[in-house]
mmCIF file of C-alpha atoms in Angstrom:
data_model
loop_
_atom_site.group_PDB
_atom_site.id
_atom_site.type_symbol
_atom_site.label_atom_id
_atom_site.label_comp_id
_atom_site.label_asym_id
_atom_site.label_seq_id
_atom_site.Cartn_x
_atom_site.Cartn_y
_atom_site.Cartn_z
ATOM 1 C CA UNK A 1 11.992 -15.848 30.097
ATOM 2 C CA UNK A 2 11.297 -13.119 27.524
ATOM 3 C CA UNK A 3 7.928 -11.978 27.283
ATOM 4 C CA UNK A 4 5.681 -9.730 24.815
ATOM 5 C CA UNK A 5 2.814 -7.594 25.286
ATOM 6 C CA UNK A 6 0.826 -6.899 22.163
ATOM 7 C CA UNK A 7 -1.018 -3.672 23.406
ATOM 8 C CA UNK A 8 2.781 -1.934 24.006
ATOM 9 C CA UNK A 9 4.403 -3.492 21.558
ATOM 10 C CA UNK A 10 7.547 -4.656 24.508
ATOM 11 C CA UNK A 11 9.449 -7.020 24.901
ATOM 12 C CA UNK A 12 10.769 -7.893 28.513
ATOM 13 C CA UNK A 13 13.074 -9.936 30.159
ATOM 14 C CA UNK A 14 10.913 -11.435 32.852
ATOM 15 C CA UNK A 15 13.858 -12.156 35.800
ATOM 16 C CA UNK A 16 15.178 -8.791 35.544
ATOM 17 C CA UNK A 17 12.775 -6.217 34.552
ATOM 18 C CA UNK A 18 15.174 -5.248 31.137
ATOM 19 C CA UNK A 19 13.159 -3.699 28.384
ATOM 20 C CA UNK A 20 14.560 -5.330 24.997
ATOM 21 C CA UNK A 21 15.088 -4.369 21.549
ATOM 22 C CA UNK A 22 13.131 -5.009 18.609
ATOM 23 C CA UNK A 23 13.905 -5.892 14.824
ATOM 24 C CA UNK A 24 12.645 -1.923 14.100
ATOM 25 C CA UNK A 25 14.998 -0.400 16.664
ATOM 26 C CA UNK A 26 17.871 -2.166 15.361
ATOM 27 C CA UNK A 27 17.524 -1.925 11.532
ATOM 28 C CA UNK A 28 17.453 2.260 12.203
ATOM 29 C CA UNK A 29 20.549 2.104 13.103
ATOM 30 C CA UNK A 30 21.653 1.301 9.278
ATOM 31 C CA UNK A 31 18.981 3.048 7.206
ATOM 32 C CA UNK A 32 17.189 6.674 6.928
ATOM 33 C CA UNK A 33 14.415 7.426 9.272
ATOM 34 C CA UNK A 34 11.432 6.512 7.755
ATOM 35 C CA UNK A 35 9.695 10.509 7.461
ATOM 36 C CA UNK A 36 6.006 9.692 8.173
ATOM 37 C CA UNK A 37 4.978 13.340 6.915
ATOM 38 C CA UNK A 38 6.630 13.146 3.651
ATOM 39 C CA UNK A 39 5.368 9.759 3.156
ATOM 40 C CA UNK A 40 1.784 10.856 4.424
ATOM 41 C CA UNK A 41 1.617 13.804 1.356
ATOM 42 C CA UNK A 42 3.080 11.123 -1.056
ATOM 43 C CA UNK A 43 0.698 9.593 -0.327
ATOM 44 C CA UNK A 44 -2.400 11.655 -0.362
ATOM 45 C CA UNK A 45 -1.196 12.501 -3.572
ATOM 46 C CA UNK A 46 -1.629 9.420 -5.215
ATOM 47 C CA UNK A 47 -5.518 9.215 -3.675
ATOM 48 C CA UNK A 48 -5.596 13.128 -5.063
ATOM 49 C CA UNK A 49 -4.042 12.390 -8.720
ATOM 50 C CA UNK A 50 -5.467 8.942 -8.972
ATOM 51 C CA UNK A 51 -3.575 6.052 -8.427
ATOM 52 C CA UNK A 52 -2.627 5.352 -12.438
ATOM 53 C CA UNK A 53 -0.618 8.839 -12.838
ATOM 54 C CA UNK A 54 0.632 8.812 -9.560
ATOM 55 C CA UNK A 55 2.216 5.599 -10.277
ATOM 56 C CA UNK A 56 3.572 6.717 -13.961
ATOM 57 C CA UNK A 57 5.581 8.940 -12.030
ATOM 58 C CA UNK A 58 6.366 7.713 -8.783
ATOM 59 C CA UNK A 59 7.761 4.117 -10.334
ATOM 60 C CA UNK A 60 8.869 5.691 -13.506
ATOM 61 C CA UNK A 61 10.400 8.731 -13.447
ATOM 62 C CA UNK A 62 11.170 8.944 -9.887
ATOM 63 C CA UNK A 63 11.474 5.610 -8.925
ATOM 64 C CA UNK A 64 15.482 6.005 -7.808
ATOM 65 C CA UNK A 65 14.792 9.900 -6.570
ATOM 66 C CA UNK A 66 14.711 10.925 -2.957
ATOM 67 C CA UNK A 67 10.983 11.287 -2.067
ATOM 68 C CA UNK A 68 11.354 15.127 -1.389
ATOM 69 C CA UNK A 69 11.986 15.692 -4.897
ATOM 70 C CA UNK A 70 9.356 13.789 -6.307
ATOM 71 C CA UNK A 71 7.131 15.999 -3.501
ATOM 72 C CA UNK A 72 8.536 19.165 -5.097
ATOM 73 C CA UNK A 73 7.496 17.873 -8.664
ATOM 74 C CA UNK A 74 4.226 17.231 -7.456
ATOM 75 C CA UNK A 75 3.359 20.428 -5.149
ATOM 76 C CA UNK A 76 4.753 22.458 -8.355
ATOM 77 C CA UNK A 77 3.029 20.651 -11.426
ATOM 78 C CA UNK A 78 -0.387 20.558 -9.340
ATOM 79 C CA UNK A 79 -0.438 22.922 -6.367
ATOM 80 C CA UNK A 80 -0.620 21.833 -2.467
ATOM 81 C CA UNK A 81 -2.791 18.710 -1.840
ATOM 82 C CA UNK A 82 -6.053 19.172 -0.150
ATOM 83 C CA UNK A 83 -6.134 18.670 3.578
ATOM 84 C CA UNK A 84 -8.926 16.070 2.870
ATOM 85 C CA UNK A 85 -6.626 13.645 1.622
ATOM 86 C CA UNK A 86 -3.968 13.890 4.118
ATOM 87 C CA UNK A 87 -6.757 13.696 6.953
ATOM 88 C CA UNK A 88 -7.928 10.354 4.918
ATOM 89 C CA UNK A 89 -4.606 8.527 4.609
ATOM 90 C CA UNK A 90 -4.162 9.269 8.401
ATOM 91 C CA UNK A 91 -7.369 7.097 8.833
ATOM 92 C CA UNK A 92 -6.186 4.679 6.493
ATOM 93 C CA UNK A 93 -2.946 4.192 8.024
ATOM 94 C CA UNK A 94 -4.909 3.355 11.636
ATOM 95 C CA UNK A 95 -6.701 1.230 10.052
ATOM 96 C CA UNK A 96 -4.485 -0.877 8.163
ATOM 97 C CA UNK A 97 -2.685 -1.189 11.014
ATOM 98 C CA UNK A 98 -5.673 -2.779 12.354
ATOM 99 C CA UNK A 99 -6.216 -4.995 9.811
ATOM 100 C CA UNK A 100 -2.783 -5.872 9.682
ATOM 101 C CA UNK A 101 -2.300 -7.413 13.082
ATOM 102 C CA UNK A 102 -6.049 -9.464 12.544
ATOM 103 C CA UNK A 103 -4.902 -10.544 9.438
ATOM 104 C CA UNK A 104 -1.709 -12.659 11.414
ATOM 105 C CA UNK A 105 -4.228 -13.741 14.083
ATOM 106 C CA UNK A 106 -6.322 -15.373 11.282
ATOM 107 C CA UNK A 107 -3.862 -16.978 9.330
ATOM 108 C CA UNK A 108 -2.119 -18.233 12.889
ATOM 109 C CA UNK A 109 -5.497 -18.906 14.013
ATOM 110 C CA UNK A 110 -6.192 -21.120 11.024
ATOM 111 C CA UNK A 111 -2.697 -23.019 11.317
ATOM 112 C CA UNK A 112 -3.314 -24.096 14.676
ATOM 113 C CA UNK A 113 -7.003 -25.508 13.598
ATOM 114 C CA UNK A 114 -6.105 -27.618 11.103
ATOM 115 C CA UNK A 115 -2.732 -28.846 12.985
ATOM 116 C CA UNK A 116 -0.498 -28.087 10.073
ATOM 117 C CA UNK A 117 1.828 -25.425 7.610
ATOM 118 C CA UNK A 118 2.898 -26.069 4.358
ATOM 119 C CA UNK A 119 6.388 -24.595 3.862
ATOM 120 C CA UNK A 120 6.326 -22.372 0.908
ATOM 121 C CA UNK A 121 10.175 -22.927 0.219
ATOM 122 C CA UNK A 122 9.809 -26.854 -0.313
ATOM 123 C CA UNK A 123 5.715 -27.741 -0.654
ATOM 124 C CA UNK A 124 6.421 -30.141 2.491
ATOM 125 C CA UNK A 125 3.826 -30.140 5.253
ATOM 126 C CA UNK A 126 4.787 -29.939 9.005
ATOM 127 C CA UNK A 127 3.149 -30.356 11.885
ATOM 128 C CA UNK A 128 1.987 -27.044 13.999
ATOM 129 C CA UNK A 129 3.409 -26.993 17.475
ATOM 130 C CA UNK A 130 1.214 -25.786 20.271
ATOM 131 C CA UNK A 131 2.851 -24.334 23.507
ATOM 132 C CA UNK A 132 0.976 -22.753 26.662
ATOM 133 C CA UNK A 133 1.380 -19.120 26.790
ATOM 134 C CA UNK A 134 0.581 -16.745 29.900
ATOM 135 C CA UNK A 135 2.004 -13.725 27.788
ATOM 136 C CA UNK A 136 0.345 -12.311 24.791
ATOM 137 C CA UNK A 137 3.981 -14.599 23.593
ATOM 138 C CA UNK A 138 6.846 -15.697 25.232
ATOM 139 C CA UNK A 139 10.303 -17.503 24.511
ATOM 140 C CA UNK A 140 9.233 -21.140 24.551
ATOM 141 C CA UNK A 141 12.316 -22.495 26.177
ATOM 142 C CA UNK A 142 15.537 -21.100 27.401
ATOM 143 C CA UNK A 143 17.340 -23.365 24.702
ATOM 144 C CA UNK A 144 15.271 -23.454 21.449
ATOM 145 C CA UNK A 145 17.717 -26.166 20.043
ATOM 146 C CA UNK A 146 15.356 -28.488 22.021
ATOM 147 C CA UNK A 147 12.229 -26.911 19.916
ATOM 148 C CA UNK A 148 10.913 -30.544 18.300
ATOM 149 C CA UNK A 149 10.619 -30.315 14.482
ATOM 150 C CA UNK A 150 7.473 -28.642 13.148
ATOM 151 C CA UNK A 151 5.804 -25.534 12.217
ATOM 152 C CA UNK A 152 6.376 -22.419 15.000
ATOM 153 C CA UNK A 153 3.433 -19.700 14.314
ATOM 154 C CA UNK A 154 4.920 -16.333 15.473
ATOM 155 C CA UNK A 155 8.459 -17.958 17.279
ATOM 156 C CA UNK A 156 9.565 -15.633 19.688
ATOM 157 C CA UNK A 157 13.858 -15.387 18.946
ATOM 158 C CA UNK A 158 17.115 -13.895 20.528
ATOM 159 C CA UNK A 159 20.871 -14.165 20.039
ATOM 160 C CA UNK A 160 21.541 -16.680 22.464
ATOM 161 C CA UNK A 161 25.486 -15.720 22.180
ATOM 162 C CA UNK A 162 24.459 -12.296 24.582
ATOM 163 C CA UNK A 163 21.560 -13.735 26.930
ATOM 164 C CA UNK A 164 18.071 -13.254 27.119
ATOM 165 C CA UNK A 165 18.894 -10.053 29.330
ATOM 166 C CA UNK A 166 20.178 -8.421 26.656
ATOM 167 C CA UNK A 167 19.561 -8.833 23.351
ATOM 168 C CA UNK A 168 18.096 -7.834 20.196
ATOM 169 C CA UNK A 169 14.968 -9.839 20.054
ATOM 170 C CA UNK A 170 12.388 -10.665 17.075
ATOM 171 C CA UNK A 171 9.070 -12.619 16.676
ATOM 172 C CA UNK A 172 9.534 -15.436 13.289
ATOM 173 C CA UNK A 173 6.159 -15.022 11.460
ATOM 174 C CA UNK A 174 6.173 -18.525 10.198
ATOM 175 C CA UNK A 175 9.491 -20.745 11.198
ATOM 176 C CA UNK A 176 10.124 -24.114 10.205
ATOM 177 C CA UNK A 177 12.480 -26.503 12.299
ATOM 178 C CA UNK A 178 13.555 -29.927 10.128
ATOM 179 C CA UNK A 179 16.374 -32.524 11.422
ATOM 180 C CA UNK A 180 17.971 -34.226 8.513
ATOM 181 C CA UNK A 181 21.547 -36.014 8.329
ATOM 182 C CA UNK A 182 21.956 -34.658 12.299
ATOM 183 C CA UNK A 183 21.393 -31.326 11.288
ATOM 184 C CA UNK A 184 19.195 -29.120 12.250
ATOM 185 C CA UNK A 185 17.567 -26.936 8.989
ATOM 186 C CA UNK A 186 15.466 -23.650 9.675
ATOM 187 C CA UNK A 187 13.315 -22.087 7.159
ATOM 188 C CA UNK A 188 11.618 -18.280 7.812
ATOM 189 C CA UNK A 189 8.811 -16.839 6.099
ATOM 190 C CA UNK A 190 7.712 -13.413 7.554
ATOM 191 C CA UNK A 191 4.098 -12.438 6.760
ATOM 192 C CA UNK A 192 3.667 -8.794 5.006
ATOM 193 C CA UNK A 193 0.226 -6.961 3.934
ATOM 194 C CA UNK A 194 0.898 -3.443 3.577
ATOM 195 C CA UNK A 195 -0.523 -1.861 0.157
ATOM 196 C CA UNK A 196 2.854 -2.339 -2.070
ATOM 197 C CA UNK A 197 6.581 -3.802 -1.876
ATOM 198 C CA UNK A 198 8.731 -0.769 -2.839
ATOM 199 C CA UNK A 199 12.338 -1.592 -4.113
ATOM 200 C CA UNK A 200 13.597 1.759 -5.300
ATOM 201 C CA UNK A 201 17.507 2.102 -6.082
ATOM 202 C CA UNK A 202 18.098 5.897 -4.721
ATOM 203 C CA UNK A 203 20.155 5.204 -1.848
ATOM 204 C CA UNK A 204 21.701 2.477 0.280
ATOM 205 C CA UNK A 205 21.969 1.287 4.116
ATOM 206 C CA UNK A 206 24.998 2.305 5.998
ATOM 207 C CA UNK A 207 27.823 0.831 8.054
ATOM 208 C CA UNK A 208 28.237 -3.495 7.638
ATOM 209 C CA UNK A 209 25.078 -3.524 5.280
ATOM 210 C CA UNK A 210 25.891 -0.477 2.954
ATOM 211 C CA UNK A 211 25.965 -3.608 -0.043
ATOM 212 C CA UNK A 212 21.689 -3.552 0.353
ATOM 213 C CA UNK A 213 19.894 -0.827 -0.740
ATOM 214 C CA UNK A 214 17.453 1.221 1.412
ATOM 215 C CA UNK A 215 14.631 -0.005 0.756
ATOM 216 C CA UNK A 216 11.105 -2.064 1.774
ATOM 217 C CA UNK A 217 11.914 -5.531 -0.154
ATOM 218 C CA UNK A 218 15.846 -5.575 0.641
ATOM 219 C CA UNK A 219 14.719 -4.682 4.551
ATOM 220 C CA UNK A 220 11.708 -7.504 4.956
ATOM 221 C CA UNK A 221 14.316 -9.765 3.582
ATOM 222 C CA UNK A 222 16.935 -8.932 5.954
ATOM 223 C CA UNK A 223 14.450 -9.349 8.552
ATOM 224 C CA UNK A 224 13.654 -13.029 7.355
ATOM 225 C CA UNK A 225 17.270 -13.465 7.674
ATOM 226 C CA UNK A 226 17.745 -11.821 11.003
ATOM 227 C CA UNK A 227 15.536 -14.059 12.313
ATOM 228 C CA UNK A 228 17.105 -16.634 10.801
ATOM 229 C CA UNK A 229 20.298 -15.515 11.985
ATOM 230 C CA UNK A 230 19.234 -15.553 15.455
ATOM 231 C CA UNK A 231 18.083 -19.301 14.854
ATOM 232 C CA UNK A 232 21.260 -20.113 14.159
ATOM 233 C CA UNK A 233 22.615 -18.646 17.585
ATOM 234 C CA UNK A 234 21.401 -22.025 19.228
ATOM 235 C CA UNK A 235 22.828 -24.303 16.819
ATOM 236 C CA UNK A 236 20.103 -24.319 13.742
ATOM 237 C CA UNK A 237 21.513 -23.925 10.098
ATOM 238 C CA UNK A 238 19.722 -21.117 8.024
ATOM 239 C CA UNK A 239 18.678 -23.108 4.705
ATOM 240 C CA UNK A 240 15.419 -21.114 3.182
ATOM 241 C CA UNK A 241 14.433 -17.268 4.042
ATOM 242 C CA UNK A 242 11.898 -14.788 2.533
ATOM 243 C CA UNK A 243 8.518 -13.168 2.987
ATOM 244 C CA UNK A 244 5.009 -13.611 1.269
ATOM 245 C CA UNK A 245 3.201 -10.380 0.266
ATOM 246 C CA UNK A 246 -0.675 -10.770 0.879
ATOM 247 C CA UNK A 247 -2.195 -8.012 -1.552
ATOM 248 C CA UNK A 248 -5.430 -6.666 0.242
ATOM 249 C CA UNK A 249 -5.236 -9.680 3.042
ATOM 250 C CA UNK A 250 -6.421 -12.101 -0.122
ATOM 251 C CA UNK A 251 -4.416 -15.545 1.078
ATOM 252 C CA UNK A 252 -5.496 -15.941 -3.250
ATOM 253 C CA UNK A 253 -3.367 -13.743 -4.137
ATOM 254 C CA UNK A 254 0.001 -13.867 -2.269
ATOM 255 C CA UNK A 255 3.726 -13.436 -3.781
ATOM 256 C CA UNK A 256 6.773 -14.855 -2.254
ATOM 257 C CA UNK A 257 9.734 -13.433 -2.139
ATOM 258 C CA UNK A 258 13.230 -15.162 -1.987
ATOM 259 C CA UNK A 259 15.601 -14.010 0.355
ATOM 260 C CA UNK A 260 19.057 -15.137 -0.165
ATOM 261 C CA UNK A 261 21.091 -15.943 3.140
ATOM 262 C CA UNK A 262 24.338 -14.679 3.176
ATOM 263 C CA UNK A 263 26.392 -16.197 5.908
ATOM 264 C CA UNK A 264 29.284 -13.968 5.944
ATOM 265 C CA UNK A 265 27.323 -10.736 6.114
ATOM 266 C CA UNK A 266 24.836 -12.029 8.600
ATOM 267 C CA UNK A 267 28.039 -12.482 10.408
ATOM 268 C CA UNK A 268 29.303 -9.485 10.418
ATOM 269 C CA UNK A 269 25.619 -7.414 11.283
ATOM 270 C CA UNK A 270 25.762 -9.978 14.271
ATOM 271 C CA UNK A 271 29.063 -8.671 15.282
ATOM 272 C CA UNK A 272 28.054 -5.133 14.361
ATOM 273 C CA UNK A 273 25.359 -5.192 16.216
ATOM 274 C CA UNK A 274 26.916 -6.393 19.355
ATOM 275 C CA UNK A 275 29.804 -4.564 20.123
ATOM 276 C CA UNK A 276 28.254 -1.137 18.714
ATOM 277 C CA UNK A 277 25.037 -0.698 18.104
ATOM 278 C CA UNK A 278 22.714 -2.742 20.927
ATOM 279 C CA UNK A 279 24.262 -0.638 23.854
ATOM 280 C CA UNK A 280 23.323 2.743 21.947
ATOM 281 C CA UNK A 281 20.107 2.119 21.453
ATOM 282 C CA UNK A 282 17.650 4.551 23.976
#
């Protein structure tokens, strides 16, 4: 059994102790390190200039520039940022975080009450499956081919080609399992809420996914279809992948983005990932 504990964000492999691997730890692996401090003062200087210029620039004429330049433009057209601001989006980060994680408790929360998801892909209801946890979540069976058709809040997935001992393992936001003609269809829909989607063209990953560029929409849709991927490790055929953007936690106002699954790169990550990367990760 895998489990997951919320409060340290680990996954474990219960029989033998083995810490696992995460969706995050893999995808660094093919992209730049996300640089919290540069991103922090980009940041405080869109509270600082007000959001309206700040986003002239940022999406016009720097939208495919390295964020250290568009820093440099900023600290030299309108000096340092205050320390204020920095100290605020610090606090705003915590808290979205926060809000974040309570905003996927509601909405899986709400699933479960009314005993069924519509799947944004096709408009077709399906039926919310329950399962006994004693872990904040687990793996729900050691073969999820067996999973009965239905609506999986929060699915807890591995590649089933390497074991549950060691693996790169993610958590499905919203999966849905349909049988039809004998075969076995999985949708994925992963949940985001942070302030904006940014899709800038300034650089691209590296290695088997240098076609996507580095960015937050091409990487939440490679996460749909990782999961997806992963799905299809016990048998189930990828048909529909994205994620749906909930601006300010609103469920009103909610975009969905289409991911679109490509079987021969997924392929080749998979294979990537298994005779080179996993191992090196600390």
């Amino acid at each position: 059994m895998i489990s997951f504990n919320e409060k340290s964000h680990k996954y474990v492999h219960e029989e033998t102790g083995n810490v696992l691997h995460g969706w995050t730890s893999l995808i660094k692996n093919y992209t730049d390190v996300f640089d919290s401090d540069l991103q922090k003062i980009a940041s405080a200087y869109s509270m600082y200039l007000g959001s309206k210029e700040y986003v002239a620039l940022k999406f016009g004429r720097f939208k495919n520039e390295p964020i250290e330049e568009f820093i440099k433009f900023l600290q030299k057209n309108f000096g340092p940022v205050p320390e204020s601001y920095i100290k605020e989006i610090d606090f705003e980060w915590s808290y979205a975080a926060i809000l974040g994680s309570n905003f996927h408790l509601k909405l899986e929360a709400e699933s479960y009450e009314r005993g069924f998801e519509i799947n944004p892909f096709t408009g077709e209801s399906y039926t919310t499956i329950a399962s006994e946890k004693k872990f904040d979540n687990q793996s729900l069976l050691d073969d999820l081919y067996k999973l009965e058709d239905g609506y999986y809040p929060e699915l807890l997935v591995w590649d089933n080609t390497m074991g549950q001992g060691h693996t790169p393992v993610t958590m499905i936001d919203k999966c849905f399992i349909k049988t039809e003609n004998n075969i076995r269809y999985v949708d994925v829909d992963d949940i985001k809420s942070n302030k904006s989607i940014w899709n800038g063209k300034d650089k691209k990953m590296r290695g088997v996914l240098s076609s996507l560029y580095d960015n937050t929409e091409e990487k939440y849709k490679l996460q749909a279809c990782f999961g997806a991927k992963l799905m299809s490790t016990f048998g189930f055929k990828p048909r529909y992948c994205g994620f749906t953007h909930y601006k300010n936690y609103d469920k009103t106002k909610s975009k969905l983005y289409l991911a679109k699954y490509d079987e021969k790169l997924m392929d080749n990550f998979q294979n990537d990932w298994k005779t080179n990367i996993y191992n090196t990760i600390d």
